[in-house]
Amino acid sequence: MKHALHSVVFALFLASTAALADDMPTYKLTMKDGRFYPETLEVPALTRFRLEVKNEGPGATEFESLELKKELVLAPGVTRNLVFYPMKPGTYKFFDDFHPETGQGRIVAK
Amino acid sequence: MGNAFFVVWRESLEAFLIAGILYAWLKANDDSGQGRRALFLGLAAGAGLAMLLGWALLTVQDELTGEALDMFQTATLFVAAGLITQMVLWMHKHGRQMKARLHADLAAAAEKSGHLGVAVVAALAVAREGAETVIFLYGMAQEGDLSALLLGALAGFAGAGATAWLAAKSLARLNIGLLLRLSSILLLVLASALLISAIDRLLGAGWLPPLLDPVWDSSALLDDGTKAGKLIADFSGYRARPALTSLLAWATYWGVVIFAWRRSGRG
């Protein structure tokens, strides 16, 4: 029963991400040498968007933002997507939890 | 090397702290030593699980694995938060009877309901933090300079152990009543922080609506994006810009815990 419920939830989740995947603006973010490129991302406010995060290494990185409620560990050479829900205009910080000194960036929603 | 030290120290600290506080708390509660054996078994199992998870994350890197692992991590957060809370409340309830009843009775009861919980909590704490450490170290190992990396990682690991040992030691120096109370509160605070991270993950994945986000912004006072702020956020569940859903979850958690605590204290 528990397993069945889990599968249903998972299938719904996959279906919803697949449905969303097509008509969303996508922004690219590269993590390299402990830094973000670009460090400031401008996105439209109140719009759902996708962020394609790529870790070009060397070393593993962790894209994290407590205020955006995102946490993503990336082994070197890995690319993964994050979907952001519509945000109010403002500045939102994110950081690389494995390189907190140099890896600081922000999303500016306008 | 400094970075390896800090990351490993921080990633290991939560697991070590949970283990250390559980150890101090078991020492006061459980004479037989079985609980402590369960704790060490759990820690070992967690280390194995962490390596397995890290290996899975490294080898199968497609979207699906990433999401499945994210869900697994979210689930472990909920389970760990629930188990820690249940154990603390259970002990609170039965700790009172300990004085009145025969020790044998309690030991038998603790064995049934307590030890598996201790082992599972320890395993989950290690597995969750450990998987990230495995990936981090793997990545660092590809950068070259292995000896500096190894030194930093080992120092970080030892540092986390020492930090938790000091915490457990200074707890154990208190009298039993105070120790029980303080370690129980610390474990509950840690459990509430785990719950908030789990809620954050659900909000971030869009599974839960944030309702109102943020409710306030206290990042000028204490910014959770900095090293120290993040550390406090990880252990207390503090958020500089909390969503209403997180606040409600936090308030509900403490409401239920305080209610159950009072009721079990009376009964």
Coordinates of C-alpha atoms in Angstrom, one line a residue:
Chain A
M1 CA 0.0 0.0 0.0
K2 CA 2.7 2.4 1.0
H3 CA 4.7 1.4 -2.1
A4 CA 1.7 1.9 -4.4
L5 CA 1.0 5.3 -2.9
H6 CA 4.6 6.2 -3.4
S7 CA 4.5 5.2 -7.0
V8 CA 1.4 7.2 -7.6
V9 CA 2.9 10.3 -6.1
F10 CA 6.1 9.8 -8.0
A11 CA 4.2 9.3 -11.3
L12 CA 2.2 12.5 -10.7
F13 CA 5.4 14.3 -9.9
L14 CA 7.0 13.1 -13.1
A15 CA 4.0 13.9 -15.2
S16 CA 3.7 17.4 -13.8
T17 CA 7.4 18.2 -14.4
A18 CA 7.2 16.8 -17.9
A19 CA 4.1 18.9 -18.7
L20 CA 5.8 22.0 -17.3
A21 CA 9.1 21.3 -19.1
D22 CA 8.1 22.5 -22.5
D23 CA 6.8 26.1 -22.2
M24 CA 9.2 27.4 -19.6
P25 CA 11.9 29.9 -20.1
T26 CA 15.3 28.3 -19.3
Y27 CA 18.3 30.1 -17.8
K28 CA 21.8 28.6 -17.6
L29 CA 24.1 28.8 -14.7
T30 CA 27.6 27.4 -14.7
M31 CA 29.6 26.5 -11.6
K32 CA 33.3 26.5 -12.2
D33 CA 36.4 26.9 -9.9
G34 CA 34.1 27.5 -6.9
R35 CA 32.3 30.4 -8.7
F36 CA 29.0 31.0 -10.4
Y37 CA 28.8 32.2 -14.0
P38 CA 26.9 34.5 -14.2
E39 CA 26.8 35.7 -10.6
T40 CA 23.7 37.7 -11.2
L41 CA 20.8 36.1 -13.1
E42 CA 17.9 38.4 -14.2
V43 CA 14.6 36.7 -14.5
P44 CA 11.0 38.0 -15.1
A45 CA 9.0 38.3 -11.8
L46 CA 5.9 36.2 -11.3
T47 CA 6.9 33.7 -14.0
R48 CA 7.8 30.1 -13.6
F49 CA 11.2 29.3 -15.0
R50 CA 13.8 26.6 -15.2
L51 CA 17.4 26.9 -14.2
E52 CA 19.9 24.6 -15.9
V53 CA 22.8 24.2 -13.5
K54 CA 26.0 22.8 -14.8
N55 CA 29.1 21.9 -12.7
E56 CA 32.2 22.2 -14.8
G57 CA 34.3 21.3 -11.8
P58 CA 36.9 20.7 -10.6
G59 CA 35.3 19.2 -7.6
A60 CA 31.7 18.7 -6.5
T61 CA 29.4 21.7 -5.9
E62 CA 26.2 22.3 -4.0
F63 CA 23.8 24.9 -5.3
E64 CA 21.9 26.1 -2.3
S65 CA 19.5 28.8 -1.2
L66 CA 17.5 28.7 2.0
E67 CA 15.3 31.6 0.9
L68 CA 14.6 29.9 -2.4
K69 CA 14.3 26.5 -0.7
K70 CA 16.7 24.8 -3.1
E71 CA 19.5 22.4 -2.5
L72 CA 21.3 20.5 -5.2
V73 CA 24.5 18.6 -5.0
L74 CA 26.3 18.2 -8.3
A75 CA 29.3 15.9 -8.9
P76 CA 31.8 17.3 -11.4
G77 CA 30.6 17.3 -15.0
V78 CA 26.9 17.0 -14.1
T79 CA 24.1 19.1 -15.4
R80 CA 20.7 19.2 -13.6
N81 CA 17.5 21.3 -13.8
L82 CA 15.7 23.2 -11.1
V83 CA 12.2 24.6 -11.5
F84 CA 11.5 27.9 -9.8
Y85 CA 8.0 28.9 -9.0
P86 CA 6.8 32.5 -9.7
M87 CA 8.7 35.0 -7.5
K88 CA 7.8 38.4 -6.4
P89 CA 10.2 41.2 -7.7
G90 CA 13.3 41.3 -5.6
T91 CA 16.7 39.9 -5.1
Y92 CA 17.3 36.3 -3.9
K93 CA 20.6 35.0 -2.9
F94 CA 22.1 31.6 -3.6
F95 CA 25.5 30.1 -2.8
D96 CA 27.7 27.1 -3.4
D97 CA 27.7 25.3 -0.1
F98 CA 31.0 23.6 -0.9
H99 CA 32.7 26.9 -1.8
P100 CA 30.9 29.4 0.4
E101 CA 33.7 32.0 0.3
T102 CA 33.8 32.5 -3.5
G103 CA 30.5 30.9 -4.7
Q104 CA 27.9 33.6 -4.1
G105 CA 25.2 34.6 -6.5
R106 CA 21.8 36.2 -6.8
I107 CA 18.7 36.0 -8.8
V108 CA 17.1 39.3 -9.6
A109 CA 13.4 39.0 -10.4
K110 CA 12.0 42.1 -12.2
Chain B
M1 CA 42.6 22.1 2.6
G2 CA 40.8 24.7 4.7
N3 CA 37.8 24.2 2.6
A4 CA 37.9 20.4 2.9
F5 CA 38.2 20.8 6.6
F6 CA 35.2 23.1 6.9
V7 CA 32.9 21.2 4.7
V8 CA 33.7 17.8 6.2
W9 CA 33.5 19.3 9.7
R10 CA 30.1 20.8 9.0
E11 CA 28.7 17.8 7.1
S12 CA 29.8 15.4 9.9
L13 CA 28.8 17.6 12.8
E14 CA 25.1 17.1 12.6
A15 CA 25.5 13.3 12.5
F16 CA 28.1 13.4 15.4
L17 CA 25.9 15.8 17.5
I18 CA 22.9 13.6 17.2
A19 CA 25.1 10.6 18.0
G20 CA 26.8 12.4 20.9
I21 CA 23.6 13.6 22.5
L22 CA 21.9 10.2 22.1
Y23 CA 25.0 8.7 23.7
A24 CA 24.9 11.0 26.7
W25 CA 21.2 10.4 27.0
L26 CA 21.4 6.7 26.7
K27 CA 24.2 6.6 29.3
A28 CA 21.8 8.1 31.8
N29 CA 18.8 6.0 30.8
D30 CA 20.1 2.6 29.9
D31 CA 22.4 0.7 32.2
S32 CA 22.6 -2.5 30.1
G33 CA 24.8 -0.8 27.4
Q34 CA 22.5 -2.3 24.7
G35 CA 21.3 1.1 23.6
R36 CA 24.9 2.2 23.1
R37 CA 25.7 -0.9 21.1
A38 CA 22.6 -0.2 18.9
L39 CA 23.9 3.4 18.5
F40 CA 27.3 2.2 17.2
L41 CA 25.7 -0.4 14.9
G42 CA 23.5 2.3 13.5
L43 CA 26.4 4.6 12.9
A44 CA 28.3 1.9 11.0
A45 CA 25.2 1.0 9.0
G46 CA 24.8 4.7 8.2
A47 CA 28.4 5.0 7.0
G48 CA 27.8 2.1 4.6
L49 CA 24.5 3.6 3.4
A50 CA 26.2 7.0 2.8
M51 CA 28.8 5.4 0.6
L52 CA 26.1 3.5 -1.3
L53 CA 24.2 6.7 -1.8
G54 CA 27.2 8.7 -2.8
W55 CA 28.2 6.0 -5.3
A56 CA 24.6 6.0 -6.7
L57 CA 24.7 9.8 -7.1
L58 CA 28.1 9.6 -8.8
T59 CA 27.4 6.7 -11.2
V60 CA 23.8 7.2 -12.2
Q61 CA 23.5 10.9 -12.8
D62 CA 20.3 11.3 -14.9
E63 CA 17.4 13.5 -13.9
L64 CA 15.4 10.5 -12.6
T65 CA 18.0 9.3 -10.1
G66 CA 18.5 12.8 -8.9
E67 CA 14.9 13.2 -8.2
A68 CA 14.5 9.8 -6.7
L69 CA 17.4 10.5 -4.4
D70 CA 16.0 13.9 -3.5
M71 CA 12.8 12.2 -2.5
F72 CA 14.6 9.6 -0.5
Q73 CA 16.5 12.4 1.3
T74 CA 13.3 14.2 2.1
A75 CA 11.7 11.0 3.4
T76 CA 14.7 10.4 5.7
L77 CA 14.4 13.9 7.1
F78 CA 10.8 13.2 8.0
V79 CA 11.5 9.8 9.4
A80 CA 14.5 11.0 11.5
A81 CA 12.5 14.0 12.9
G82 CA 9.6 11.7 13.8
L83 CA 11.7 9.0 15.3
I84 CA 13.8 11.4 17.5
T85 CA 10.6 13.1 18.7
Q86 CA 8.9 9.8 19.4
M87 CA 12.0 8.5 21.3
V88 CA 12.3 11.6 23.5
L89 CA 8.6 11.5 24.4
W90 CA 8.8 7.8 25.1
M91 CA 11.7 8.2 27.4
H92 CA 10.0 11.2 29.1
K93 CA 7.0 9.0 29.8
H94 CA 8.9 6.0 31.0
G95 CA 11.7 7.9 32.7
R96 CA 9.2 8.7 35.5
Q97 CA 8.3 5.1 36.0
M98 CA 12.0 4.2 36.1
K99 CA 12.3 5.2 39.7
A100 CA 9.1 3.4 40.8
R101 CA 9.4 0.2 38.8
L102 CA 12.0 -2.5 38.7
H103 CA 14.9 -1.9 36.4
A104 CA 14.4 -5.2 34.6
D105 CA 10.9 -4.2 33.4
L106 CA 12.2 -1.0 32.0
A107 CA 15.2 -2.6 30.3
A108 CA 12.9 -5.1 28.6
A109 CA 10.6 -2.3 27.4
A110 CA 13.5 -0.1 26.3
E111 CA 14.9 -2.9 24.3
K112 CA 11.7 -3.4 22.4
S113 CA 10.9 0.2 21.5
G114 CA 14.1 2.2 22.0
H115 CA 17.0 0.4 20.5
L116 CA 15.8 0.0 17.0
G117 CA 14.9 3.7 17.0
V118 CA 18.3 4.7 18.3
A119 CA 20.0 2.6 15.6
V120 CA 17.8 3.9 12.8
V121 CA 18.1 7.6 13.9
A122 CA 21.9 7.2 14.0
A123 CA 22.0 5.5 10.6
L124 CA 19.8 8.1 8.9
A125 CA 21.8 11.0 10.4
V126 CA 25.1 9.5 9.1
A127 CA 23.7 8.5 5.7
R128 CA 22.1 11.9 4.9
E129 CA 25.2 13.9 5.8
G130 CA 27.6 11.3 4.7
A131 CA 26.4 11.0 1.1
E132 CA 27.2 14.6 0.5
T133 CA 30.6 14.2 2.1
V134 CA 31.3 11.3 -0.2
I135 CA 30.5 13.3 -3.3
F136 CA 32.4 16.3 -2.1
L137 CA 35.5 14.2 -1.3
Y138 CA 35.3 12.4 -4.6
G139 CA 35.2 15.7 -6.5
M140 CA 38.1 17.1 -4.5
A141 CA 40.1 13.9 -5.1
Q142 CA 39.9 14.7 -8.8
E143 CA 41.5 18.0 -8.3
G144 CA 44.8 16.6 -7.5
D145 CA 46.7 17.2 -4.2
L146 CA 45.4 14.2 -2.3
S147 CA 47.5 14.5 0.8
A148 CA 46.2 18.0 1.6
L149 CA 42.7 16.8 0.9
L150 CA 43.1 13.8 3.1
L151 CA 44.6 15.8 5.9
G152 CA 41.8 18.4 5.7
A153 CA 39.0 15.8 5.5
L154 CA 40.4 13.8 8.4
A155 CA 41.0 16.9 10.5
G156 CA 37.4 18.0 9.7
F157 CA 36.0 14.6 10.7
A158 CA 38.0 14.4 13.9
G159 CA 37.1 18.0 14.6
A160 CA 33.4 17.2 14.3
G161 CA 33.8 14.2 16.5
A162 CA 35.7 16.3 19.1
T163 CA 33.0 19.0 19.0
A164 CA 30.2 16.5 19.6
W165 CA 32.3 14.6 22.3
L166 CA 32.8 17.9 24.1
A167 CA 29.0 18.6 23.9
A168 CA 28.1 15.2 25.2
K169 CA 30.8 15.4 27.9
S170 CA 29.7 18.7 29.1
L171 CA 26.1 17.5 29.1
A172 CA 27.1 14.4 31.1
R173 CA 28.7 16.5 33.7
L174 CA 25.3 17.9 34.7
N175 CA 23.1 16.0 37.1
I176 CA 20.9 13.3 35.7
G177 CA 17.7 15.3 35.8
L178 CA 19.2 18.3 34.1
L179 CA 21.0 16.2 31.6
L180 CA 17.8 14.4 30.6
R181 CA 15.9 17.7 30.3
L182 CA 18.6 19.5 28.3
S183 CA 19.5 16.6 26.0
S184 CA 15.8 16.0 25.4
I185 CA 15.3 19.7 24.4
L186 CA 18.4 19.6 22.2
L187 CA 17.2 16.5 20.4
L188 CA 13.8 18.1 19.9
V189 CA 15.3 21.3 18.5
L190 CA 17.4 19.2 16.1
A191 CA 14.3 17.2 15.1
S192 CA 12.4 20.5 14.4
A193 CA 15.3 21.7 12.2
L194 CA 15.1 18.4 10.3
L195 CA 11.4 18.9 9.9
I196 CA 11.9 22.5 8.5
S197 CA 14.5 21.2 6.0
A198 CA 12.0 18.6 4.9
I199 CA 9.3 21.2 4.5
D200 CA 11.7 23.4 2.6
R201 CA 12.4 20.6 0.1
L202 CA 8.7 20.0 -0.5
L203 CA 8.2 23.8 -1.0
G204 CA 11.2 23.9 -3.3
A205 CA 9.9 21.0 -5.4
G206 CA 6.5 22.7 -5.6
W207 CA 4.7 19.9 -3.7
L208 CA 3.5 22.3 -1.0
P209 CA 2.3 25.8 -1.4
P210 CA 4.3 28.4 0.5
L211 CA 1.1 30.4 1.3
L212 CA 2.9 33.6 2.1
D213 CA 6.6 33.9 1.2
P214 CA 8.4 35.4 3.0
V215 CA 6.5 36.2 6.1
W216 CA 9.4 38.4 7.3
D217 CA 13.0 39.2 6.4
S218 CA 15.5 39.1 9.2
S219 CA 18.5 38.6 7.0
A220 CA 19.9 42.0 8.2
L221 CA 20.0 40.5 11.8
L222 CA 21.1 37.0 11.0
D223 CA 21.7 36.0 7.4
D224 CA 21.3 32.3 6.8
G225 CA 23.3 32.6 3.6
T226 CA 26.6 33.1 5.5
K227 CA 28.7 30.3 7.0
A228 CA 27.7 30.9 10.6
G229 CA 24.1 31.7 9.7
K230 CA 23.8 28.5 7.7
L231 CA 25.2 26.5 10.6
I232 CA 22.6 28.0 13.0
A233 CA 19.9 27.4 10.4
D234 CA 20.9 23.7 10.0
F235 CA 20.7 23.0 13.8
S236 CA 17.8 25.1 14.8
G237 CA 15.6 25.4 11.7
Y238 CA 16.1 29.2 11.7
R239 CA 15.2 30.9 8.4
A240 CA 15.9 34.5 7.6
R241 CA 13.0 34.6 5.2
P242 CA 10.5 31.9 6.2
A243 CA 7.5 30.8 4.3
L244 CA 4.2 30.7 6.1
T245 CA 3.9 27.0 5.5
S246 CA 7.3 26.4 7.3
L247 CA 6.1 28.6 10.2
L248 CA 2.9 26.7 10.5
A249 CA 4.7 23.3 10.4
W250 CA 7.2 24.6 13.1
A251 CA 4.4 25.9 15.3
T252 CA 2.3 22.7 14.9
Y253 CA 5.4 20.6 15.7
W254 CA 6.1 22.4 19.0
G255 CA 2.4 22.5 19.8
V256 CA 2.1 18.7 19.5
V257 CA 5.4 18.1 21.3
I258 CA 4.5 20.3 24.2
F259 CA 1.0 18.8 24.5
A260 CA 2.4 15.3 24.4
W261 CA 5.1 16.2 26.9
R262 CA 2.7 17.6 29.4
R263 CA 0.3 14.7 29.0
S264 CA 3.0 12.0 29.3
G265 CA 4.4 13.8 32.4
R266 CA 1.0 13.7 34.1
G267 CA 0.2 10.1 33.2

